[in-house]
Coordinates of C-alpha atoms and ligand atoms in Angstrom, one line a residue:
M257 CA -13.2 2.5 35.3
N258 CA -15.4 -0.3 36.5
L259 CA -14.4 -3.9 35.5
N260 CA -17.8 -4.9 34.5
E261 CA -18.0 -1.8 32.1
L262 CA -14.7 -2.6 30.5
I263 CA -15.4 -6.4 29.8
T264 CA -18.8 -5.6 28.1
H265 CA -17.2 -6.1 24.8
I266 CA -15.1 -9.0 25.1
P267 CA -16.6 -12.7 25.3
I268 CA -15.7 -14.0 28.9
N269 CA -16.1 -17.8 28.9
Q270 CA -15.5 -18.0 32.9
T271 CA -15.3 -15.3 35.7
I272 CA -13.8 -16.2 39.0
G273 CA -13.8 -13.5 41.7
N274 CA -15.6 -10.2 42.1
S275 CA -15.7 -8.3 38.7
D276 CA -17.6 -5.5 40.3
I277 CA -14.2 -3.4 41.1
E278 CA -12.6 -0.3 39.9
I279 CA -9.7 -0.6 37.7
T280 CA -6.8 1.9 37.8
R281 CA -4.6 0.8 34.8
L282 CA -5.0 -1.6 31.7
E283 CA -1.6 -3.3 30.9
F284 CA -0.3 -6.1 29.1
D285 CA 3.2 -5.9 30.5
S286 CA 3.7 -7.1 34.0
R287 CA 6.6 -4.8 34.6
K288 CA 4.3 -1.5 34.1
I289 CA 1.6 -2.9 36.6
V290 CA 0.6 -0.4 39.5
S291 CA -2.0 -1.2 42.2
G292 CA -5.5 -1.8 40.9
S293 CA -4.3 -2.8 37.4
L294 CA -6.0 -5.1 35.0
F295 CA -3.3 -7.3 33.6
V296 CA -4.1 -9.2 30.2
A297 CA -1.8 -12.1 29.7
T298 CA -1.1 -12.5 25.9
R299 CA 1.0 -15.3 24.1
G300 CA 4.1 -13.3 22.6
T301 CA 6.4 -14.5 19.9
A302 CA 9.2 -14.8 22.5
V303 CA 7.5 -15.4 25.7
D304 CA 4.0 -16.3 26.9
G305 CA 2.5 -13.5 29.1
H306 CA 0.7 -16.1 31.3
T307 CA 4.1 -16.8 32.8
F308 CA 3.9 -13.4 34.3
I309 CA 0.3 -13.3 35.9
S310 CA 1.9 -13.9 39.4
A311 CA 4.4 -11.2 38.9
A312 CA 1.7 -9.0 38.0
I313 CA -0.3 -9.8 41.1
E314 CA 2.6 -9.4 43.1
K315 CA 3.0 -5.8 41.7
G316 CA -0.8 -5.1 42.5
A317 CA -2.9 -6.4 39.6
T318 CA -6.4 -7.0 41.0
A319 CA -7.9 -8.5 37.9
V320 CA -6.3 -10.8 35.3
V321 CA -7.7 -11.4 31.7
C322 CA -6.1 -14.7 30.3
E323 CA -6.7 -17.8 28.0
T324 CA -5.4 -20.4 30.5
L325 CA -6.3 -19.9 34.3
P326 CA -3.1 -20.2 36.5
E327 CA -3.2 -23.2 38.7
N328 CA -2.9 -21.2 41.9
L329 CA -5.8 -18.4 42.3
S330 CA -5.5 -15.6 44.5
A331 CA -8.8 -14.4 46.4
E332 CA -8.0 -11.1 46.2
V333 CA -8.0 -11.2 42.3
C334 CA -10.8 -11.4 39.6
Y335 CA -9.8 -13.8 36.9
L336 CA -11.5 -13.5 33.6
Q337 CA -10.9 -16.5 31.1
T338 CA -11.2 -15.7 27.2
G339 CA -10.6 -17.4 23.9
N340 CA -8.0 -14.8 22.7
S341 CA -6.4 -12.5 25.1
A342 CA -4.8 -10.4 22.3
E343 CA -8.3 -9.9 20.7
A344 CA -9.4 -8.9 24.2
L345 CA -6.7 -6.6 24.7
G346 CA -7.4 -4.6 21.6
Q347 CA -11.2 -4.4 22.5
L348 CA -10.4 -3.4 26.0
A349 CA -7.8 -0.7 25.1
H350 CA -10.5 0.6 22.5
C351 CA -13.1 0.9 25.6
W352 CA -10.5 1.9 28.2
F353 CA -9.7 5.0 25.9
G354 CA -13.2 6.1 25.3
E355 CA -13.8 4.2 21.8
P356 CA -11.8 6.9 20.0
S357 CA -12.1 5.4 16.6
K358 CA -15.9 5.7 16.9
H359 CA -15.2 9.5 17.0
L360 CA -12.8 9.8 14.0
T361 CA -12.8 8.9 10.3
L362 CA -10.1 6.4 10.4
V363 CA -8.6 5.2 7.2
G364 CA -6.0 2.3 7.5
V365 CA -3.4 1.5 4.5
T366 CA -1.9 -2.0 4.2
G367 CA 0.6 -3.8 1.9
T368 CA 4.0 -4.5 1.4
N369 CA 5.1 -1.1 0.0
G370 CA 3.4 2.3 -0.1
K371 CA 1.8 2.4 3.3
T372 CA 3.8 5.4 4.8
T373 CA 3.6 7.3 1.5
I374 CA 0.1 6.8 1.1
A375 CA -1.1 7.5 4.9
T376 CA 1.2 10.5 5.2
L377 CA 0.1 12.1 1.8
L378 CA -3.6 11.6 2.9
Y379 CA -2.7 13.3 6.3
Q380 CA -1.0 16.3 4.4
L381 CA -4.1 16.4 1.8
F382 CA -6.6 16.8 4.8
L383 CA -4.5 19.3 6.8
K384 CA -4.3 21.4 3.4
E385 CA -8.0 20.9 3.1
G386 CA -8.6 22.8 6.4
F387 CA -9.5 19.4 8.4
S388 CA -7.8 18.5 11.9
A389 CA -6.0 15.2 11.1
G390 CA -3.9 12.8 12.8
L391 CA -1.3 10.2 11.5
L392 CA 0.2 6.9 12.6
S393 CA 3.2 6.0 10.5
T394 CA 6.7 4.3 10.4
V395 CA 8.4 7.8 10.3
C396 CA 6.4 9.5 12.9
N397 CA 3.0 9.9 14.5
Y398 CA 1.2 13.4 14.3
I399 CA -1.9 14.8 16.1
N400 CA -2.5 17.9 14.1
E401 CA 1.0 19.3 13.6
R402 CA 2.3 17.9 17.0
A403 CA 4.8 15.1 16.4
V404 CA 4.9 12.1 18.7
E405 CA 7.7 9.5 18.1
A406 CA 6.9 6.3 16.4
T407 CA 8.2 3.2 17.9
H408 CA 6.4 0.9 15.4
T409 CA 4.7 1.1 12.0
T410 CA 1.3 0.2 14.0
P411 CA 1.6 0.6 17.7
D412 CA 0.5 -1.8 20.4
P413 CA -3.2 -1.4 21.4
L414 CA -2.8 0.8 24.4
E415 CA -0.5 3.3 22.6
L416 CA -2.6 3.1 19.4
N417 CA -5.8 3.8 21.1
S418 CA -4.1 6.5 23.4
L419 CA -2.8 8.4 20.3
L420 CA -6.5 8.0 18.6
A421 CA -7.9 9.3 22.0
D422 CA -5.3 12.1 21.9
M423 CA -6.6 13.1 18.3
V424 CA -10.1 13.2 19.4
E425 CA -9.3 15.4 22.3
S426 CA -7.2 17.7 20.1
G427 CA -10.2 18.0 17.6
C428 CA -9.2 15.8 14.9
T429 CA -12.0 14.5 12.6
H430 CA -9.8 12.1 10.5
A431 CA -6.8 10.0 11.2
F432 CA -4.7 7.9 8.7
M433 CA -2.7 5.0 9.8
E434 CA -0.5 2.2 8.6
V435 CA -1.7 -1.4 9.3
S436 CA 1.2 -3.7 9.3
S437 CA 0.7 -7.5 8.6
H438 CA 2.4 -7.9 12.3
A439 CA -0.3 -5.7 13.6
V440 CA -3.3 -7.7 12.1
D441 CA -1.7 -10.9 13.1
Q442 CA -1.2 -9.8 16.8
R443 CA -4.6 -8.1 16.8
R444 CA -3.2 -4.6 17.5
I445 CA -6.1 -3.3 15.6
A446 CA -8.8 -5.2 17.2
G447 CA -11.8 -3.2 18.1
L448 CA -10.9 -0.3 15.9
E449 CA -13.7 1.2 13.7
F450 CA -12.5 1.9 10.1
A451 CA -14.2 4.2 7.8
G452 CA -11.9 2.9 5.0
A453 CA -9.1 0.7 4.1
I454 CA -6.4 0.7 1.4
F455 CA -4.4 -2.0 -0.3
T456 CA -1.1 -1.1 -1.8
N457 CA 0.6 -4.4 -3.1
L458 CA 1.8 -7.7 -1.8
T459 CA 5.4 -8.8 -2.6
R460 CA 8.1 -10.7 -0.5
D461 CA 8.6 -9.1 3.0
H462 CA 8.7 -10.4 6.7
M463 CA 9.0 -13.9 6.0
D464 CA 11.1 -14.2 9.1
Y465 CA 7.7 -13.7 10.8
H466 CA 5.1 -15.1 8.5
H467 CA 7.2 -17.7 7.2
T468 CA 5.1 -18.1 4.1
V469 CA 3.5 -15.7 1.6
E470 CA 0.2 -17.3 2.1
N471 CA 0.4 -16.5 5.9
Y472 CA 1.2 -13.1 5.0
L473 CA -1.4 -12.5 2.4
K474 CA -3.9 -13.9 5.2
A475 CA -3.0 -11.6 7.5
K476 CA -3.3 -8.6 5.3
K477 CA -6.6 -9.9 3.9
R478 CA -8.2 -10.3 7.4
F479 CA -8.2 -6.4 7.7
F480 CA -10.4 -6.3 5.0
D481 CA -12.6 -9.2 6.2
D482 CA -13.3 -7.5 9.4
L483 CA -14.4 -4.2 7.7
A484 CA -18.0 -3.0 8.3
P485 CA -20.4 -2.6 5.5
E486 CA -20.4 1.2 5.6
A487 CA -16.7 1.4 5.1
F488 CA -14.9 1.7 1.8
A489 CA -12.2 -0.9 0.7
L490 CA -9.8 0.5 -2.0
T491 CA -7.7 -2.0 -3.8
N492 CA -4.9 -1.8 -6.4
A493 CA -6.2 -3.6 -9.2
D494 CA -2.7 -3.7 -10.9
D495 CA -1.5 -6.2 -8.1
K496 CA -2.3 -9.9 -8.7
N497 CA -3.7 -10.1 -5.1
G498 CA -5.6 -6.9 -5.3
F499 CA -9.0 -8.4 -5.4
V500 CA -8.1 -11.4 -3.5
M501 CA -7.9 -8.9 -0.6
L502 CA -11.5 -7.9 -1.1
Q503 CA -13.2 -11.1 -1.9
N504 CA -14.7 -11.6 1.5
T505 CA -15.0 -8.0 2.6
K506 CA -18.5 -6.6 3.5
A507 CA -17.1 -3.1 2.8
K508 CA -17.9 -1.1 -0.6
K509 CA -15.4 -2.1 -3.0
F510 CA -13.3 0.4 -5.1
S511 CA -10.1 0.0 -7.1
Y512 CA -7.3 2.1 -8.4
A513 CA -4.9 1.2 -11.4
T514 CA -2.1 2.2 -13.9
R515 CA -2.3 -0.7 -16.0
T516 CA -6.2 -2.0 -16.3
I517 CA -9.6 -0.8 -15.6
A518 CA -10.5 0.8 -12.4
D519 CA -12.5 3.4 -10.6
F520 CA -9.4 5.6 -10.3
K521 CA -7.2 5.4 -13.4
G522 CA -3.8 7.1 -14.2
K523 CA -0.5 7.1 -16.0
I524 CA 2.3 8.9 -16.7
I525 CA 2.7 11.6 -19.5
E526 CA 6.2 12.9 -18.7
E527 CA 8.6 12.2 -16.0
S528 CA 12.1 13.8 -14.7
F529 CA 13.9 14.1 -11.3
E530 CA 11.8 16.9 -10.6
G531 CA 8.5 15.3 -11.0
M532 CA 5.9 14.0 -13.2
L533 CA 3.0 15.0 -15.4
L534 CA 0.1 12.5 -15.0
Q535 CA -3.2 11.6 -16.5
I536 CA -5.8 10.8 -13.6
N537 CA -9.1 9.7 -14.9
E538 CA -9.9 12.6 -17.5
H539 CA -7.4 15.4 -15.8
E540 CA -3.9 16.2 -16.1
V541 CA -2.0 16.6 -12.8
S542 CA 1.5 17.9 -12.2
V543 CA 2.9 16.4 -9.2
P544 CA 6.5 16.6 -7.5
F545 CA 6.9 13.0 -7.2
I546 CA 8.9 10.4 -9.5
G547 CA 8.2 6.7 -10.3
R548 CA 5.2 4.5 -11.6
F549 CA 4.9 3.2 -8.0
N550 CA 4.2 6.6 -6.8
V551 CA 1.5 7.1 -9.5
S552 CA -0.2 4.0 -7.8
N553 CA 0.3 5.7 -4.5
L554 CA -1.1 8.9 -5.6
L555 CA -4.1 7.3 -7.3
A556 CA -4.7 5.6 -3.9
V557 CA -4.6 9.0 -2.0
A558 CA -6.9 10.7 -4.8
G559 CA -9.4 7.9 -4.7
A560 CA -9.6 7.8 -0.8
A561 CA -9.8 11.4 -0.7
I562 CA -12.7 11.5 -3.2
L563 CA -14.4 8.5 -1.3
L564 CA -14.3 10.5 1.9
G565 CA -16.2 13.4 0.4
I566 CA -13.4 15.9 -1.4
P567 CA -14.4 16.9 -4.6
E568 CA -12.4 15.2 -7.4
I569 CA -11.0 18.4 -8.9
E570 CA -10.0 19.7 -5.3
A571 CA -8.3 16.4 -4.6
L572 CA -6.5 16.2 -7.7
Q573 CA -5.3 20.0 -7.4
Q574 CA -4.0 19.0 -3.9
L575 CA -1.9 16.3 -5.3
S576 CA 0.2 18.8 -6.7
T577 CA 0.8 20.6 -3.6
L578 CA 1.8 17.6 -1.6
H579 CA 5.6 16.9 -0.7
P580 CA 7.4 13.4 -0.7
V581 CA 7.9 11.7 2.6
S582 CA 11.2 11.8 4.3
G583 CA 13.6 9.2 3.1
R584 CA 11.3 8.3 0.1
F585 CA 13.1 9.0 -3.3
E586 CA 14.7 12.1 -2.0
A587 CA 16.9 13.5 -4.5
L588 CA 20.2 15.5 -3.5
R589 CA 22.0 17.3 -6.3
S590 CA 26.0 17.1 -5.7
P591 CA 27.9 20.2 -6.3
S592 CA 30.0 18.1 -9.0
G593 CA 27.0 17.3 -11.0
Y594 CA 25.7 13.9 -10.0
T595 CA 22.4 13.1 -8.3
A596 CA 22.2 11.1 -5.1
I597 CA 18.6 9.5 -4.3
V598 CA 18.1 8.4 -0.7
D599 CA 15.3 5.9 -0.5
Y600 CA 13.7 3.3 2.0
A601 CA 13.6 0.4 -0.5
H602 CA 14.4 -2.6 1.6
T603 CA 12.3 -5.3 -0.3
P604 CA 13.4 -6.8 -3.6
D605 CA 10.1 -5.4 -5.1
A606 CA 10.8 -1.8 -3.8
L607 CA 14.5 -2.0 -5.0
N608 CA 13.3 -3.0 -8.6
N609 CA 10.7 -0.2 -8.5
V610 CA 13.2 2.4 -7.6
L611 CA 15.9 1.4 -9.9
S612 CA 13.4 1.0 -12.8
T613 CA 12.3 4.5 -12.0
I614 CA 16.0 5.9 -12.2
N615 CA 16.7 3.8 -15.3
D616 CA 13.6 5.2 -17.0
I617 CA 15.1 8.9 -16.4
V618 CA 19.0 7.9 -16.8
K619 CA 18.2 5.8 -20.1
G620 CA 21.6 4.4 -20.0
K621 CA 23.2 7.7 -20.6
N622 CA 25.2 7.7 -17.3
E623 CA 26.1 5.4 -14.6
V624 CA 23.8 4.1 -11.9
I625 CA 25.6 3.2 -8.6
T626 CA 23.8 1.4 -5.8
V627 CA 24.8 1.5 -2.3
V628 CA 22.5 -1.4 -0.5
G629 CA 22.3 -3.5 2.6
C630 CA 19.8 -5.7 4.4
G631 CA 18.5 -5.5 8.1
G632 CA 19.8 -8.1 10.6
N633 CA 17.0 -10.3 12.5
R634 CA 14.8 -9.9 9.6
D635 CA 13.9 -11.9 6.5
K636 CA 17.1 -13.7 5.3
G637 CA 15.5 -14.9 2.3
K638 CA 15.3 -11.5 0.6
R639 CA 19.0 -10.9 1.1
P640 CA 20.3 -12.8 -2.3
M641 CA 17.3 -11.2 -3.9
M642 CA 18.2 -7.8 -2.9
A643 CA 21.7 -8.0 -4.2
K644 CA 20.6 -9.5 -7.5
E645 CA 18.0 -6.6 -8.1
A646 CA 20.8 -4.2 -7.2
V647 CA 23.4 -5.8 -9.7
T648 CA 20.8 -6.2 -12.6
A649 CA 19.8 -2.6 -12.6
S650 CA 23.0 -0.8 -11.7
T651 CA 26.2 -0.3 -13.5
K652 CA 28.0 -0.5 -10.2
V653 CA 27.1 -1.7 -6.6
I654 CA 28.4 -1.3 -3.2
I655 CA 27.1 -4.0 -0.7
T656 CA 27.0 -2.7 3.0
S657 CA 25.5 -2.9 6.1
D658 CA 21.9 -1.7 7.0
N659 CA 20.7 -2.4 10.6
P660 CA 22.8 -5.5 11.6
R661 CA 21.0 -5.6 14.8
D662 CA 22.2 -8.9 16.7
E663 CA 23.6 -10.5 13.5
E664 CA 27.4 -10.2 12.2
P665 CA 27.5 -7.6 9.2
M666 CA 29.5 -9.8 7.2
D667 CA 27.2 -12.7 7.6
I668 CA 24.5 -10.5 6.2
I669 CA 26.7 -9.3 3.4
N670 CA 27.6 -12.9 2.6
D671 CA 24.0 -13.9 2.5
M672 CA 23.5 -11.1 0.0
L673 CA 26.5 -11.9 -2.2
A674 CA 25.1 -15.6 -2.5
G675 CA 22.6 -14.2 -4.9
L676 CA 25.3 -13.1 -7.4
S677 CA 27.4 -15.1 -10.0
T678 CA 31.0 -15.2 -9.8
T679 CA 31.3 -12.6 -12.6
E680 CA 28.8 -10.4 -10.7
K681 CA 30.6 -10.8 -7.5
R682 CA 33.9 -9.6 -9.2
H683 CA 32.1 -6.4 -10.3
T684 CA 30.6 -5.8 -6.7
L685 CA 32.2 -4.0 -4.0
T686 CA 31.5 -4.8 -0.4
L687 CA 32.3 -2.2 2.5
V688 CA 31.0 -3.2 5.8
N689 CA 31.1 0.5 7.0
R690 CA 27.8 2.2 5.5
E691 CA 29.6 5.4 5.8
Q692 CA 32.5 4.5 3.9
A693 CA 30.4 2.7 1.3
I694 CA 28.3 6.0 0.6
R695 CA 31.6 7.9 0.4
A696 CA 33.2 5.5 -2.0
A697 CA 30.1 5.8 -4.2
C698 CA 30.4 9.7 -4.3
M699 CA 34.0 9.2 -5.3
L700 CA 33.0 7.0 -8.2
A701 CA 30.3 9.1 -9.3
K702 CA 30.8 11.4 -12.4
P703 CA 28.5 14.5 -13.5
G704 CA 25.2 13.2 -14.5
D705 CA 25.6 9.8 -12.8
V706 CA 23.2 8.7 -10.2
I707 CA 23.8 7.1 -6.8
L708 CA 21.0 5.3 -5.0
V709 CA 21.4 4.8 -1.2
A710 CA 18.7 2.4 -0.6
G711 CA 17.1 0.7 2.7
K712 CA 17.2 3.4 5.4
G713 CA 15.5 6.3 4.0
H714 CA 14.4 8.4 6.9
E715 CA 16.0 6.6 9.4
D716 CA 18.6 8.8 11.6
Y717 CA 20.1 5.5 13.4
Q718 CA 22.0 2.3 12.7
I719 CA 21.0 -0.5 15.3
I720 CA 24.3 -2.6 15.9
K721 CA 24.5 -5.1 18.7
G722 CA 21.1 -3.5 20.3
V723 CA 22.6 -0.3 20.4
K724 CA 21.0 2.5 18.3
H725 CA 23.9 4.7 16.9
H726 CA 23.1 8.0 15.1
F727 CA 23.4 7.5 11.4
D728 CA 21.6 9.3 8.3
D729 CA 22.4 8.6 4.7
K730 CA 21.4 12.1 3.7
E731 CA 23.9 13.7 6.4
V732 CA 26.9 11.5 5.0
L733 CA 25.9 12.6 1.5
L734 CA 25.9 16.4 2.4
E735 CA 29.0 15.9 4.3
F736 CA 30.8 14.6 1.2
F737 CA 29.2 17.3 -0.8
K738 CA 30.9 19.8 1.3
T739 CA 34.3 18.4 0.2
E740 CA 33.3 19.0 -3.6
Q741 CA 32.7 22.9 -3.1
Ligands
UAG174 C1 8.0 -9.5 16.6 C2 6.9 -8.4 17.2 O1 6.4 -8.3 16.5 N1 7.0 -8.4 18.5 C3 6.0 -7.4 19.0 C4 5.1 -8.1 20.2 O2 6.0 -8.5 21.2 P1 6.4 -10.1 21.5 O3 5.1 -10.8 21.1 O4 7.5 -10.4 20.8 O5 6.5 -9.8 23.0 P2 7.1 -11.1 24.1 O6 8.5 -10.3 24.4 O7 7.1 -12.3 23.5 O8 6.0 -10.9 25.4 C5 4.8 -11.5 25.2 C6 4.1 -10.8 26.2 O9 4.6 -10.9 27.6 C7 4.6 -9.9 28.4 N2 5.7 -9.7 29.1 C8 6.9 -9.9 28.7 C9 8.1 -9.8 29.7 C10 7.8 -9.6 31.0 O10 8.5 -9.4 31.9 N3 6.5 -9.4 31.5 C11 5.4 -9.5 30.5 O11 4.3 -9.2 30.7 C12 4.7 -8.9 27.1 O12 4.3 -7.4 27.5 C13 4.0 -9.3 25.8 O13 2.5 -8.9 26.1 O14 4.2 -7.1 20.7 C14 4.9 -6.1 21.2 C15 3.8 -5.1 21.9 O15 2.9 -5.0 20.9 C16 5.7 -5.4 20.2 O16 6.3 -4.2 21.0 C17 6.7 -6.3 19.5 O17 7.1 -5.6 18.4 C18 8.8 -5.6 18.3 C19 9.4 -4.7 19.5 C20 9.3 -5.6 17.1 O18 10.3 -5.2 16.7 N4 8.2 -5.7 16.1 C21 8.5 -5.4 14.8 C22 8.8 -6.7 14.0 C23 7.0 -5.0 14.0 O19 6.2 -5.1 14.6 N5 7.1 -4.5 12.9 C24 5.9 -4.3 12.2 C25 6.0 -3.9 10.7 C26 7.4 -3.0 10.4 C27 7.1 -2.5 8.8 O20 6.8 -3.3 8.0 O21 7.1 -1.2 8.7 C28 5.4 -2.8 13.0 O22 4.3 -2.7 12.9 O23 6.1 -1.9 13.4
ATP175 N1 3.4 1.5 -4.2 C1 4.7 1.0 -4.1 N2 5.2 -0.1 -4.9 C2 6.4 -0.6 -4.7 N3 7.2 0.0 -4.0 C3 7.1 1.2 -3.5 C4 5.7 1.8 -3.4 N4 5.8 2.9 -2.6 C5 7.0 3.0 -2.3 N5 7.6 2.2 -2.6 C6 9.1 1.8 -2.4 O1 8.9 1.2 -1.0 C7 9.8 2.1 0.0 C8 9.1 2.1 1.2 O2 7.8 3.1 0.9 P1 6.8 3.4 2.1 O3 7.7 3.7 3.3 O4 5.7 4.1 1.7 O5 6.1 1.8 2.6 P2 5.7 1.0 3.7 O6 4.8 0.3 3.1 O7 5.4 2.1 4.8 O8 7.1 0.3 4.2 P3 7.2 -0.6 5.7 O9 6.4 -1.5 5.5 O10 8.6 -0.7 5.8 O11 6.7 0.8 6.7 C9 10.0 3.3 -0.8 O12 11.1 4.0 -0.2 C10 10.0 2.9 -2.1 O13 11.3 2.4 -2.6
API176 N1 16.3 -0.4 7.4 C1 15.2 -1.2 8.1 C2 14.1 -1.2 7.1 C3 13.1 -2.2 7.7 C4 12.3 -1.7 8.6 C5 10.8 -2.3 9.0 N2 10.2 -2.2 7.8 C6 11.1 -3.4 9.8 O1 11.0 -4.3 9.4 O2 11.3 -3.3 11.0 C7 15.9 -2.7 8.1 O3 15.8 -3.4 7.3 O4 16.6 -2.8 9.3
MG177 MG1 5.8 2.1 6.7

């Protein structure tokens, strides 16, 4: 593609060299440059891409987009100085891949928890309604039914626009994606045209990255601020920041809630480990989901579907046919009569929601045994809170490893234990080995008890010292169940 055509949509403050040249590849990683590439130098969280401009040129880059021009300029290279390289990368990727989001009804979901659930259920619903649809999610990306491995909750701009272009080429009319706060902050979604945006909730997460809740809120809010007037913005009116997210949006505002006035209102009529009977607006709907938090998720799904043109009755009927996302409140019945729940809860609020749901069903008649850890190289502040949530709402707790990554597992466990009183610690088991921790919970459980294995959900790996080992909570449980038969 001609460079002049590519840079039409980005603000260029200064051009040095000939920009009427053909570009063979758009890249932001100097290690992937090929001859004729346009290299975009972005300031990262670990290093500054500007330090790799010369390396990119040595590998054949013939054009460079950067915020700061290098001291030594090459006569064979076109330099384009811009105010924000990350923003420019998003716009360039949008253009490079043929502006795919213009040819899709693209809906983004943001918030601390519920993004994967809502985006995946919308994708399922639109497939069931006969549409060709795509999904970008933490668990997996899909182009119609074709699975593409997910490296992130929200991919980098090149991978993101490449996947969207693949969806267009595959005949997709709708695409649903998660918009993480990192993605908004790093401008991975720059240039995308959204038909709608959904806000789930804002509670503690990613403080290791955003450092303050205010920064975290601002990152998510920017997603709504940037929406076009013809888009819809659907927010959770139960969340205290629900309308804060929408206060500067130009989009059409709508809300959903279980506890207050809203465009899409719902509540639980009945609940068991098999599912719930809900009242949504003036209709009763039976769904194979559990927990008040899932009522919110399902209201967002139904609301967005209706705003996208699905008749209300059809949208609500479809809710009954949807199936839970892998690793989100997955109930496994043991041969000896206890139930094990595998769930992805890895924030204090998520753990609180899941344990509240379990206790609403168990009602104190049986034991609730929780196995939980915290990820390494992630928010340390949440660790004592996670332990406290687990101990407060469980009869037994086993603290263990999640993805230790580059940290010492015992250091993470000790950070968690710091949230407990002496008495609470005395009643809490710690086992660094996650498999042993899950097995111990199964050995402790009696018929009717509930085990919650929290934090990893769908993950089939455990990251230890940079190595991704195979590990799957569900597999460990099913292996133990075999010993009970
Ligand atoms: C902390 C973080 O978000 N990092 C993301 C970020 O990388 P970075 O800024 O750290 O990159 P860097 O290493 O500092 O490099 C800066 C720049 O120099 C360039 N570079 C670097 C080295 C070199 O030799 N040559 C070169 O050109 C890099 O290509 C980059 O453009 O931009 C990269 C490209 O988009 C991402 O792959 C990377 O995700 C890392 C791997 C990551 O783990 N991110 C997690 C925290 C994340 O994004 N999580 C969210 C939310 C998760 C959730 O809540 O579900 C997600 O959306 O997945
Ligand atoms: N609406 C909600 N409110 C609070 N907790 C929720 C909600 N929906 C799901 N959860 C809890 O949070 C966990 C993660 O859910 P989900 O994967 O849908 O969130 P997410 O926003 O995609 O998370 P991540 O940011 O890690 O990708 C679930 O396993 C459940 O414990
Ligand atoms: N079990 C994972 C859950 C968080 C994954 C994702 N939300 C992220 O922050 O990368 C961990 O804590 O390591
Ligand atoms: Mg997710």
